[in-house]
PDB file of C-alpha atoms in Angstrom:
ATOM      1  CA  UNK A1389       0.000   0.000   0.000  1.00 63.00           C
ATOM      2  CA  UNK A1390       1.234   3.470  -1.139  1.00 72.00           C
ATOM      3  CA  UNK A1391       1.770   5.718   1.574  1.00 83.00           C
ATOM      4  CA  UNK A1392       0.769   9.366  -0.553  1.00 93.00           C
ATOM      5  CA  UNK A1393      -0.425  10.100  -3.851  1.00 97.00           C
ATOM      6  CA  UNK A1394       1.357  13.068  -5.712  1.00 98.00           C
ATOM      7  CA  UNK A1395       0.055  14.845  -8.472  1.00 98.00           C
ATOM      8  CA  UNK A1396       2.749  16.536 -10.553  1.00 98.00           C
ATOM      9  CA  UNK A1397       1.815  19.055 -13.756  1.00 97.00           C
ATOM     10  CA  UNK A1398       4.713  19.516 -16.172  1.00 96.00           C
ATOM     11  CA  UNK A1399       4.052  22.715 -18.058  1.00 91.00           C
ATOM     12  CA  UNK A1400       5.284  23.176 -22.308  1.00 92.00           C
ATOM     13  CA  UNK A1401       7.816  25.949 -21.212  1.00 92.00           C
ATOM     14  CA  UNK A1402       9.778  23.462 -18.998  1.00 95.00           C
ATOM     15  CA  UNK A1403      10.367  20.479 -21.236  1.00 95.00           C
ATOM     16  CA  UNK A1404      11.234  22.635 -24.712  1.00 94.00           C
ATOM     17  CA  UNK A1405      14.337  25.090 -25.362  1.00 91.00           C
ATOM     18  CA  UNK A1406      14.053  28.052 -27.161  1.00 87.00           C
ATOM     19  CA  UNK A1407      13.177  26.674 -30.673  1.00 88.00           C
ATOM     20  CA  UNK A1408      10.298  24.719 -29.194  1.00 86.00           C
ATOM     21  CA  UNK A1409      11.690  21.368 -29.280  1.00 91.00           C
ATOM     22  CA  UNK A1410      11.022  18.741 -26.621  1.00 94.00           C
ATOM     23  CA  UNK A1411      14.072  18.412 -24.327  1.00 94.00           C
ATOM     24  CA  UNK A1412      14.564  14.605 -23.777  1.00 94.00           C
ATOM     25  CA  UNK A1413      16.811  15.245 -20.892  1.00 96.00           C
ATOM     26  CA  UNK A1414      14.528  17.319 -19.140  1.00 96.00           C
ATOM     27  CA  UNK A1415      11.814  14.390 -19.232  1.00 97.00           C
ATOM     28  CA  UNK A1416      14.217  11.412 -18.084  1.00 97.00           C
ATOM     29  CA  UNK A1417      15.038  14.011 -14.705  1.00 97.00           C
ATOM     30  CA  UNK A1418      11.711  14.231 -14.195  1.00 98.00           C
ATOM     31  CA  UNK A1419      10.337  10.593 -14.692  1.00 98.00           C
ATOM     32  CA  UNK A1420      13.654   9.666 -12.856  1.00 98.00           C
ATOM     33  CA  UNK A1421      12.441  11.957  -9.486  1.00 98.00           C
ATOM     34  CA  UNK A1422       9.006   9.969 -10.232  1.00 98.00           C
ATOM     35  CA  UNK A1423      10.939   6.415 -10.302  1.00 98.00           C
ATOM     36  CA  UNK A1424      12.732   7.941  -6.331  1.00 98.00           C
ATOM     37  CA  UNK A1425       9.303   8.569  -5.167  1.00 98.00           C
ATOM     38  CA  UNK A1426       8.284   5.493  -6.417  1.00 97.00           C
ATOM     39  CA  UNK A1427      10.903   3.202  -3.974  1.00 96.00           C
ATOM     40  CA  UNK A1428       9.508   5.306  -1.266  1.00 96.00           C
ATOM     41  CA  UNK A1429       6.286   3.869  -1.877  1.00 95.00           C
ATOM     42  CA  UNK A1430       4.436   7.301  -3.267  1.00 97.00           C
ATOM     43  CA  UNK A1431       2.820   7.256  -5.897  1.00 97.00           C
ATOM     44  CA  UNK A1432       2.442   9.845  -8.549  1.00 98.00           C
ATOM     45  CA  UNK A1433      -0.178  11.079 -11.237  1.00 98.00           C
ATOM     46  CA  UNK A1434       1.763  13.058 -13.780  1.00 98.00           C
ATOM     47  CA  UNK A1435      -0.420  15.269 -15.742  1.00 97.00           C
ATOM     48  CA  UNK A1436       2.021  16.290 -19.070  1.00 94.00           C
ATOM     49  CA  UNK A1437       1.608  19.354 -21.653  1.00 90.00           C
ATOM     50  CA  UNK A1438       3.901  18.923 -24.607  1.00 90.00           C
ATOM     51  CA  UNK A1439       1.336  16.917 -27.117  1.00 91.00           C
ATOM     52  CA  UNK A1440       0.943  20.352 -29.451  1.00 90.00           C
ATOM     53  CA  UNK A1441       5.053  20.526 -29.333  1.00 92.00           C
ATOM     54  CA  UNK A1442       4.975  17.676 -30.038  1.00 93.00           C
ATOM     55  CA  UNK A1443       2.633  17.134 -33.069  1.00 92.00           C
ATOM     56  CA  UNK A1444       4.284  20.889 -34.374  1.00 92.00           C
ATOM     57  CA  UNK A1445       7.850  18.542 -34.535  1.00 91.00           C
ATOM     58  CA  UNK A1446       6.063  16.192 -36.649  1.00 90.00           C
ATOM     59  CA  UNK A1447       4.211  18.559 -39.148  1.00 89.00           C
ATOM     60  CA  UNK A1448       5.872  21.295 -38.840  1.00 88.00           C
ATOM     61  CA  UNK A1449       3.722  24.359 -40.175  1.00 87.00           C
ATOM     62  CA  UNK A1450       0.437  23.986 -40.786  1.00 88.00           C
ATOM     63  CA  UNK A1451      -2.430  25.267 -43.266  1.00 89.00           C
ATOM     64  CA  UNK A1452      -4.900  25.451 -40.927  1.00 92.00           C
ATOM     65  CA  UNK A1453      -5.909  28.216 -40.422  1.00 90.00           C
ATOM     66  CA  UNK A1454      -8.330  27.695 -37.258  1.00 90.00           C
ATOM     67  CA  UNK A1455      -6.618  28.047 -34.069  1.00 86.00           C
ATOM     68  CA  UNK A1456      -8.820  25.054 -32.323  1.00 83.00           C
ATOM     69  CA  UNK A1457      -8.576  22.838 -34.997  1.00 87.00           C
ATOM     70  CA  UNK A1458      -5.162  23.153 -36.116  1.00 89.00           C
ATOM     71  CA  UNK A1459      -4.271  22.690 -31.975  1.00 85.00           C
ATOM     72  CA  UNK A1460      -6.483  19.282 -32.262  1.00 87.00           C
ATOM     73  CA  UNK A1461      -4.428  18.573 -35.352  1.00 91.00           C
ATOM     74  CA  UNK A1462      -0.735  19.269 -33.714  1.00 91.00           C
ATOM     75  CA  UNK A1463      -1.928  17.231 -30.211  1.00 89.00           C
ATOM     76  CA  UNK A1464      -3.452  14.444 -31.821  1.00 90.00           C
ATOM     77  CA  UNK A1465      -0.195  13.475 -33.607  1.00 92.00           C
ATOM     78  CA  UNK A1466       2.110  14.775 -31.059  1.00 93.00           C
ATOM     79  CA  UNK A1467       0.082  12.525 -28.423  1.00 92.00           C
ATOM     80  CA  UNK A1468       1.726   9.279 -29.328  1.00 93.00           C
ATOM     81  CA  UNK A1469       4.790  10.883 -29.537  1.00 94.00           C
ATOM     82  CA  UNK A1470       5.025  12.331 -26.336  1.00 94.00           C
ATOM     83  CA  UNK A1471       3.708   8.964 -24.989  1.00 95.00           C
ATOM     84  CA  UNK A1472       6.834   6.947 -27.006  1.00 96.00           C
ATOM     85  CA  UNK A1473       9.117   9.365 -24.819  1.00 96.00           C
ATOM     86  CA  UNK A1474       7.588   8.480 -21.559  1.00 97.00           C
ATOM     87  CA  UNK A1475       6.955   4.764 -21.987  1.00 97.00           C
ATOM     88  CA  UNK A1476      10.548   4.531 -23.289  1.00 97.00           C
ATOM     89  CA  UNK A1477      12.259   6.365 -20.262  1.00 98.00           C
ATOM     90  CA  UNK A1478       9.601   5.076 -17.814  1.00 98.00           C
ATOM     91  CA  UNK A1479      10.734   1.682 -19.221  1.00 98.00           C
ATOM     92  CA  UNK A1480      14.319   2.389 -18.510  1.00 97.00           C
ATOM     93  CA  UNK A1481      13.804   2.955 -14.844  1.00 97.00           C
ATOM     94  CA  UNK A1482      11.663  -0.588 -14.325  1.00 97.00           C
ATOM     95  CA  UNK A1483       8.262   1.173 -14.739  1.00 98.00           C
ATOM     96  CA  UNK A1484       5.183   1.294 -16.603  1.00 98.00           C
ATOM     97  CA  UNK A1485       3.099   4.356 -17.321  1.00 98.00           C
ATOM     98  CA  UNK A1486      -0.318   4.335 -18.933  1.00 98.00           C
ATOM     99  CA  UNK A1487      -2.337   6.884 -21.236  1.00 96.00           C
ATOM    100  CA  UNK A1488      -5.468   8.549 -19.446  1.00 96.00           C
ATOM    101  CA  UNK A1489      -7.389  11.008 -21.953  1.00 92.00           C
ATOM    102  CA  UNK A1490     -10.386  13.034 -20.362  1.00 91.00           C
ATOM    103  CA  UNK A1491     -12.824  15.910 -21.315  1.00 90.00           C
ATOM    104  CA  UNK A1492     -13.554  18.583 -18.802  1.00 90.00           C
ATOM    105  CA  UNK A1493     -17.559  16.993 -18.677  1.00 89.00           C
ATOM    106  CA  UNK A1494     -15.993  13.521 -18.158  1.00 91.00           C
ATOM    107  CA  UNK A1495     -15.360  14.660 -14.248  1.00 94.00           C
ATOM    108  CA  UNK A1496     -19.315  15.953 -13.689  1.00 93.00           C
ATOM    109  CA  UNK A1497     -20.567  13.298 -11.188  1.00 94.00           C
ATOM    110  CA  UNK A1498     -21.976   9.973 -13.033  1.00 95.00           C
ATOM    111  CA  UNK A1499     -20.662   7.127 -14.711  1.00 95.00           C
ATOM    112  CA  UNK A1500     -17.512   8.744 -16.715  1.00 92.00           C
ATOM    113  CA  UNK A1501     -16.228  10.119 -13.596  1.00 95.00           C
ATOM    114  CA  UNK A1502     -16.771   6.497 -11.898  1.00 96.00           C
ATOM    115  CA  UNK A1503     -15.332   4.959 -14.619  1.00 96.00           C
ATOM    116  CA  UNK A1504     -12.520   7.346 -14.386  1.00 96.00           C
ATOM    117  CA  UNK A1505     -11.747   6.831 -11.019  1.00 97.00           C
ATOM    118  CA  UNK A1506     -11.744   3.422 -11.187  1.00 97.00           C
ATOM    119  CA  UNK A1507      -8.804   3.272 -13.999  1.00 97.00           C
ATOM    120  CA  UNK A1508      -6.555   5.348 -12.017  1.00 97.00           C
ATOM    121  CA  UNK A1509      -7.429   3.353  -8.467  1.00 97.00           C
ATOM    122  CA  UNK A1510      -6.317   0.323 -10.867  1.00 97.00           C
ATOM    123  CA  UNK A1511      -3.422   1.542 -12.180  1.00 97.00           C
ATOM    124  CA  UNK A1512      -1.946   3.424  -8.827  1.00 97.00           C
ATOM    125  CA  UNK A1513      -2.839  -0.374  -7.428  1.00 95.00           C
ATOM    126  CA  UNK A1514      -0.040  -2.044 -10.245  1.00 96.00           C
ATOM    127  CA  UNK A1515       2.218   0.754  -9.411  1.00 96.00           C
ATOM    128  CA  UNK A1516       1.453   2.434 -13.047  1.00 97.00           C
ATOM    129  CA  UNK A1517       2.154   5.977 -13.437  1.00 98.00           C
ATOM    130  CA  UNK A1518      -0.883   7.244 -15.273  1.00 98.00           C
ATOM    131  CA  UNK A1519      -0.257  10.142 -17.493  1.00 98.00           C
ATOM    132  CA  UNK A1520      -3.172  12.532 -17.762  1.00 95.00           C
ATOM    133  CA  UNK A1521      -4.629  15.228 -20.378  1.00 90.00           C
ATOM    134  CA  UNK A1522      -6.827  16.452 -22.266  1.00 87.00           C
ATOM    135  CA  UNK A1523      -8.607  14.881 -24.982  1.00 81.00           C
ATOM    136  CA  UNK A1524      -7.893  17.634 -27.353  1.00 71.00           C
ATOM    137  CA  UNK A1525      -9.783  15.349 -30.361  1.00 67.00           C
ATOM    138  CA  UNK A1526     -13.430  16.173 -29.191  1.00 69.00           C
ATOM    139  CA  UNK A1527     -12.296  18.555 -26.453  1.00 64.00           C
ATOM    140  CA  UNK A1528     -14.235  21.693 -27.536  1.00 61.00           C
ATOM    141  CA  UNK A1529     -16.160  24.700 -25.474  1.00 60.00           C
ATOM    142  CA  UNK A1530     -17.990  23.877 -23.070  1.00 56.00           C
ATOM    143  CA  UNK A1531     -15.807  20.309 -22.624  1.00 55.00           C
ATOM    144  CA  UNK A1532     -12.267  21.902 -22.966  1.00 69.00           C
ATOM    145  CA  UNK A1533     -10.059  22.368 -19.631  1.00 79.00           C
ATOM    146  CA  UNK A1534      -8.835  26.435 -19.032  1.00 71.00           C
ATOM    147  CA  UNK A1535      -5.404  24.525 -19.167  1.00 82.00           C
ATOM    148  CA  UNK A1536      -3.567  21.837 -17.980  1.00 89.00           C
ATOM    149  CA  UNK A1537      -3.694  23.324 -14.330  1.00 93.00           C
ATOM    150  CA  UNK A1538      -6.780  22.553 -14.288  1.00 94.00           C
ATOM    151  CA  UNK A1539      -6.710  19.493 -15.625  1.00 94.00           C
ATOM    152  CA  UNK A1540      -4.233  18.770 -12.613  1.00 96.00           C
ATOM    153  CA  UNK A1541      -6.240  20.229 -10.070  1.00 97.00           C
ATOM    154  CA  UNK A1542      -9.157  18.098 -10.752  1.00 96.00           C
ATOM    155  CA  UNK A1543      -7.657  14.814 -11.183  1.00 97.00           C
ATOM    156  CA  UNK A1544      -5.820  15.442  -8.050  1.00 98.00           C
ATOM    157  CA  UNK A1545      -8.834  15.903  -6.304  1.00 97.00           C
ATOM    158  CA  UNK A1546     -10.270  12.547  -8.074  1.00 97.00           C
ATOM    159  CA  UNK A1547      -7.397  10.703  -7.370  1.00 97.00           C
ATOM    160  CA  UNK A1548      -7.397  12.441  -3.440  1.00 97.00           C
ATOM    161  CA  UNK A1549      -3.627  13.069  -4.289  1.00 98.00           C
ATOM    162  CA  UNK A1550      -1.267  14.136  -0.610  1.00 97.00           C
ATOM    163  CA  UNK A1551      -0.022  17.000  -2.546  1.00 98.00           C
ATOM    164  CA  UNK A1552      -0.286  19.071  -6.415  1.00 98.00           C
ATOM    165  CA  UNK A1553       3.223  19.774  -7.766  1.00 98.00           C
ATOM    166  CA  UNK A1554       3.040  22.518 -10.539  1.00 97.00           C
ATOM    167  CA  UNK A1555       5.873  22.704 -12.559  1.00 97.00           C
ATOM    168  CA  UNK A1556       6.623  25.368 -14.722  1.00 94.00           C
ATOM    169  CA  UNK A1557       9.585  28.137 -15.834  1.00 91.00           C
ATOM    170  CA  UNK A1558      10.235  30.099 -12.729  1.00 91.00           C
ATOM    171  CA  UNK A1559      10.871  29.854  -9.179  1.00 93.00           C
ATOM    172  CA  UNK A1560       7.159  30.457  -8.252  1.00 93.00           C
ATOM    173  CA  UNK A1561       5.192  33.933  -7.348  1.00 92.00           C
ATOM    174  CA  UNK A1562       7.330  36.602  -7.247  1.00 91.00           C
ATOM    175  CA  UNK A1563       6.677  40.029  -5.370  1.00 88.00           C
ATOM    176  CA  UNK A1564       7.766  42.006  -8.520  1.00 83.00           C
ATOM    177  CA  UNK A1565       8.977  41.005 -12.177  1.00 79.00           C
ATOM    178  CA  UNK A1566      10.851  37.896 -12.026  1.00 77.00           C
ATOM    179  CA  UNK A1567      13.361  40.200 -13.800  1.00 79.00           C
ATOM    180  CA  UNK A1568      13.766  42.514 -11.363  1.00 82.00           C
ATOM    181  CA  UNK A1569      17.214  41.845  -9.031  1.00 82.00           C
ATOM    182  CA  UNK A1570      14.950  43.337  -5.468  1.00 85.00           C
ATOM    183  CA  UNK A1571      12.322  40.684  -6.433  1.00 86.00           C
ATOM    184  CA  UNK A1572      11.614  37.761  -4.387  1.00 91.00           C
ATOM    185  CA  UNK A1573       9.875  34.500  -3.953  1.00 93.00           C
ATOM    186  CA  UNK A1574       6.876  34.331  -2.035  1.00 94.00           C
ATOM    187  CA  UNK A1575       7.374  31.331  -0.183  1.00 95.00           C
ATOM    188  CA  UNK A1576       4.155  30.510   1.551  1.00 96.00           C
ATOM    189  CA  UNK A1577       0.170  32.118   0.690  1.00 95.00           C
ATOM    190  CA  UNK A1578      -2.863  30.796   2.537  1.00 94.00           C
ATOM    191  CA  UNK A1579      -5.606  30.256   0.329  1.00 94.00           C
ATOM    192  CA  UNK A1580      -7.601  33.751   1.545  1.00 92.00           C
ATOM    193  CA  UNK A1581      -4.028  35.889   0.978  1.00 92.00           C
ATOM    194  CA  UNK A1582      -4.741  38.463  -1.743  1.00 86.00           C
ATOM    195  CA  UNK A1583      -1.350  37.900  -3.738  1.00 86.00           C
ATOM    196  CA  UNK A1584      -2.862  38.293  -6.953  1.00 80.00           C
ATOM    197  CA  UNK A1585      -1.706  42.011  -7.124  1.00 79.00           C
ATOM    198  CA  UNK A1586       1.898  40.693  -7.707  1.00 81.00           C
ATOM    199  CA  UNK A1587       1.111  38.897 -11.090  1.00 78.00           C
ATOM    200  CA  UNK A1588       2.558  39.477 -13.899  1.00 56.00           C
ATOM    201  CA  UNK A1589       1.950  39.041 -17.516  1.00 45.00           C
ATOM    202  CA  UNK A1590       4.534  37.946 -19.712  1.00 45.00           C
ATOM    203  CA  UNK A1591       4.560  37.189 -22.962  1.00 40.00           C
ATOM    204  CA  UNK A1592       7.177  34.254 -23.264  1.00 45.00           C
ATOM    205  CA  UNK A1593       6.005  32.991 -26.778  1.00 41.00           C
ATOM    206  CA  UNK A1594       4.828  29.898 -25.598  1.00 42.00           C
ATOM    207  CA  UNK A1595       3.805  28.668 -28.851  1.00 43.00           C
ATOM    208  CA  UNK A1596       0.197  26.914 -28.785  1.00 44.00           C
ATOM    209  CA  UNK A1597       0.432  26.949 -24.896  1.00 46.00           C
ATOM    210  CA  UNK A1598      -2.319  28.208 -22.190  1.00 51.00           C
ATOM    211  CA  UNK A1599      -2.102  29.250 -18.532  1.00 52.00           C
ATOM    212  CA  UNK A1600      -0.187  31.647 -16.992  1.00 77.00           C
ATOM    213  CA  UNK A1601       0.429  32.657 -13.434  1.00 85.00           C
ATOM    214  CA  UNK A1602      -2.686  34.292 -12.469  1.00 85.00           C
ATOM    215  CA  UNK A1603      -3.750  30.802 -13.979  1.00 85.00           C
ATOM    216  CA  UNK A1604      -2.124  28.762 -11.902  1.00 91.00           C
ATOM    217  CA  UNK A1605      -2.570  31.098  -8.844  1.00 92.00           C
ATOM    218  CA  UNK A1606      -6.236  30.598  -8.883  1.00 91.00           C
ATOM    219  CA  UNK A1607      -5.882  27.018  -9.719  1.00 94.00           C
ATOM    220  CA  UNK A1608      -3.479  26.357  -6.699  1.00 96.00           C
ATOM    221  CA  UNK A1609      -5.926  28.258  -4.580  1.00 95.00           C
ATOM    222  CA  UNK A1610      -9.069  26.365  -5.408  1.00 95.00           C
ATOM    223  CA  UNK A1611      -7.214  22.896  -5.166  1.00 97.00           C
ATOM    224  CA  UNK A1612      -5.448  23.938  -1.757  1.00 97.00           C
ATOM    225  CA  UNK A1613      -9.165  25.066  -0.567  1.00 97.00           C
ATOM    226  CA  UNK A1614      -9.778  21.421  -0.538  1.00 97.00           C
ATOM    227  CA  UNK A1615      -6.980  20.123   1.453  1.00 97.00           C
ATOM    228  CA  UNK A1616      -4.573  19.358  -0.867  1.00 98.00           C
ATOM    229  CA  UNK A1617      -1.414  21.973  -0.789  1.00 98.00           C
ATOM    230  CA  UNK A1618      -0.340  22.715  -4.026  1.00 98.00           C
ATOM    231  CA  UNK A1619       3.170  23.850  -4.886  1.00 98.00           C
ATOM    232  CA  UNK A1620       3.655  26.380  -7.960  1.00 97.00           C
ATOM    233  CA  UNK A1621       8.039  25.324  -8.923  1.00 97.00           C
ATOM    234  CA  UNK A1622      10.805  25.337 -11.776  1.00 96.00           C
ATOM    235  CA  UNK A1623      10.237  22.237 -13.106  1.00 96.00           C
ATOM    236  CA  UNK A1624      14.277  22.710 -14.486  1.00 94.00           C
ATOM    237  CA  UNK A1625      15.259  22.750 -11.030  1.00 96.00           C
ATOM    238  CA  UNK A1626      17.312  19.975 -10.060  1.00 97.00           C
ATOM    239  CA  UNK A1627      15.422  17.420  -7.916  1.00 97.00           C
ATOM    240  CA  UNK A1628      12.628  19.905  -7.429  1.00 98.00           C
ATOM    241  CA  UNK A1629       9.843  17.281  -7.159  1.00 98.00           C
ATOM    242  CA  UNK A1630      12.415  15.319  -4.757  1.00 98.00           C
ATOM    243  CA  UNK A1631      12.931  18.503  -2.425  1.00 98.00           C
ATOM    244  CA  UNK A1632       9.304  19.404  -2.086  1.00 98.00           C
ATOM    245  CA  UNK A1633       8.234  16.329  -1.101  1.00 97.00           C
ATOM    246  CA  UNK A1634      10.903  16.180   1.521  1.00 97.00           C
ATOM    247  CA  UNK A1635       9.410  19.370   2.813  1.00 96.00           C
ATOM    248  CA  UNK A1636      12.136  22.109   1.535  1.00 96.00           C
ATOM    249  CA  UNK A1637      11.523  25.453   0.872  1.00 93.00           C
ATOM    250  CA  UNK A1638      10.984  25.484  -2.756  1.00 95.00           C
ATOM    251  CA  UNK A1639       8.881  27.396  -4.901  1.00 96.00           C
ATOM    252  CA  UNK A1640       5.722  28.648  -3.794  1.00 96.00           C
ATOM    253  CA  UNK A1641       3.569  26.657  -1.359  1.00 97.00           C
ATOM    254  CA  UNK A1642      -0.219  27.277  -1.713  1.00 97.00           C
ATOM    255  CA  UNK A1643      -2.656  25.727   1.425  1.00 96.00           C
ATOM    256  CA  UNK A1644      -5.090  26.557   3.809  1.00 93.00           C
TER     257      UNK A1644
END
């Protein structure tokens, strides 16, 4: 028996360079923290962007000329892809991972979200590291997820995950622009801390990407509402997953 559950979101801008390619090193760190956790008996739910990357490698340029379908074009190819990387580097460490696909509507109470938790209670129970996201294919409107943080947030609360591990670019919330040399981390914010005055937007050319920090802000705050403390982190940082879980100071922790 697994003694915590940890969800862990890996954002586009931490797995590609500046050209947008996938950074195969950057995913073998990562799956490798996964495999650590693993021999300590946790368990994790890793919840991946990087299909649209992905599928752009493939294709390349594209004719399409409508944003939504030409991003259900890129993710359906680059899904398989991204899922070759994984199973192959998962494989190298002695593990398995498994595909989970899910529409925002798929976690309204009834049988999909029943059916849904009973794949990942089966898989967690083989030790299986399922890898969530969206099913971009017929993932449209009113069924489409704001991003992948909320994706996260969600199947951490299905999966009634210890702890939510966002990774993405930067340290966590800053106090000023991450630029700035007099701007710090904010370590710690309780859910009812009004923080969001020190977001920033930045435009980072993240290709076909969504969610930014006032994104994932809000998304850490509803998911550490329900008991689950939620940790916004650089996903390039060395042993990041590895250090939060150990209870270091790193990043921004989100809870009640």
């Amino acid at each position: 028996m697994y003694k915590q559950r940890v969800v862990i979101k890996v954002g586009t801008n931490v797995m590609t360079n500046k050209d947008n390619r996938i950074v195969k090193p950057v995913l073998d760190h990562l799956v490798q923290q996964i495999a650590e956790l693993y021999e300590r008996n946790i368990m994790s739910v890793l919840v991946s962007s990087g299909s649209v990357i992905a599928g752009m490698e493939v294709m390349g340029e594209s004719q399409i000329t409508d944003k939504a379908t030409r991003r259900q074009v890129y993710s359906a190819i680059g899904q398989p892809r991204m899922m070759r990387h994984y199973y192959n580097i998962f494989q190298d460490y002695g593990m398995k991972c498994a595909q989970v696909l899910a529409t925002k509507r798929d976690f309204n109470p009834g049988n999909h979200r029943d059916n849904m938790i009973n794949c990942y209670e089966g898989l967690l129970a083989e030790g299986v590291v399922p890898i969530a996201n969206e099913d971009d294919a017929v993932s449209l409107t009113n069924s489409m997820f704001s991003d992948n943080d909320e994706l996260a947030s969600l199947v951490a609360e299905l999966t009634k995950a210890d702890k939510l591990i966002i990774l993405t670019d930067t340290e966590g919330l800053f106090t000023g622009h991450p630029d700035d040399k007099d701007t710090e981390v904010i370590k710690n914010v309780s859910v009812d801390q009004n923080v969001e005055k020190y977001i920033k937007t930045i435009d980072k050319g993240e290709a076909e990407g969504r969610g930014g920090m006032g994104s994932k802000l809000n998304i850490a705050k509803q998911t550490a509402s329900k008991n689950i403390p939620t940790y916004i982190a650089n996903g390039k940082r060395k042993r990041v997953i590895l250090d939060i879980v150990e209870g270091k100071s790193v990043g921004t922790k989100i809870s009640v």
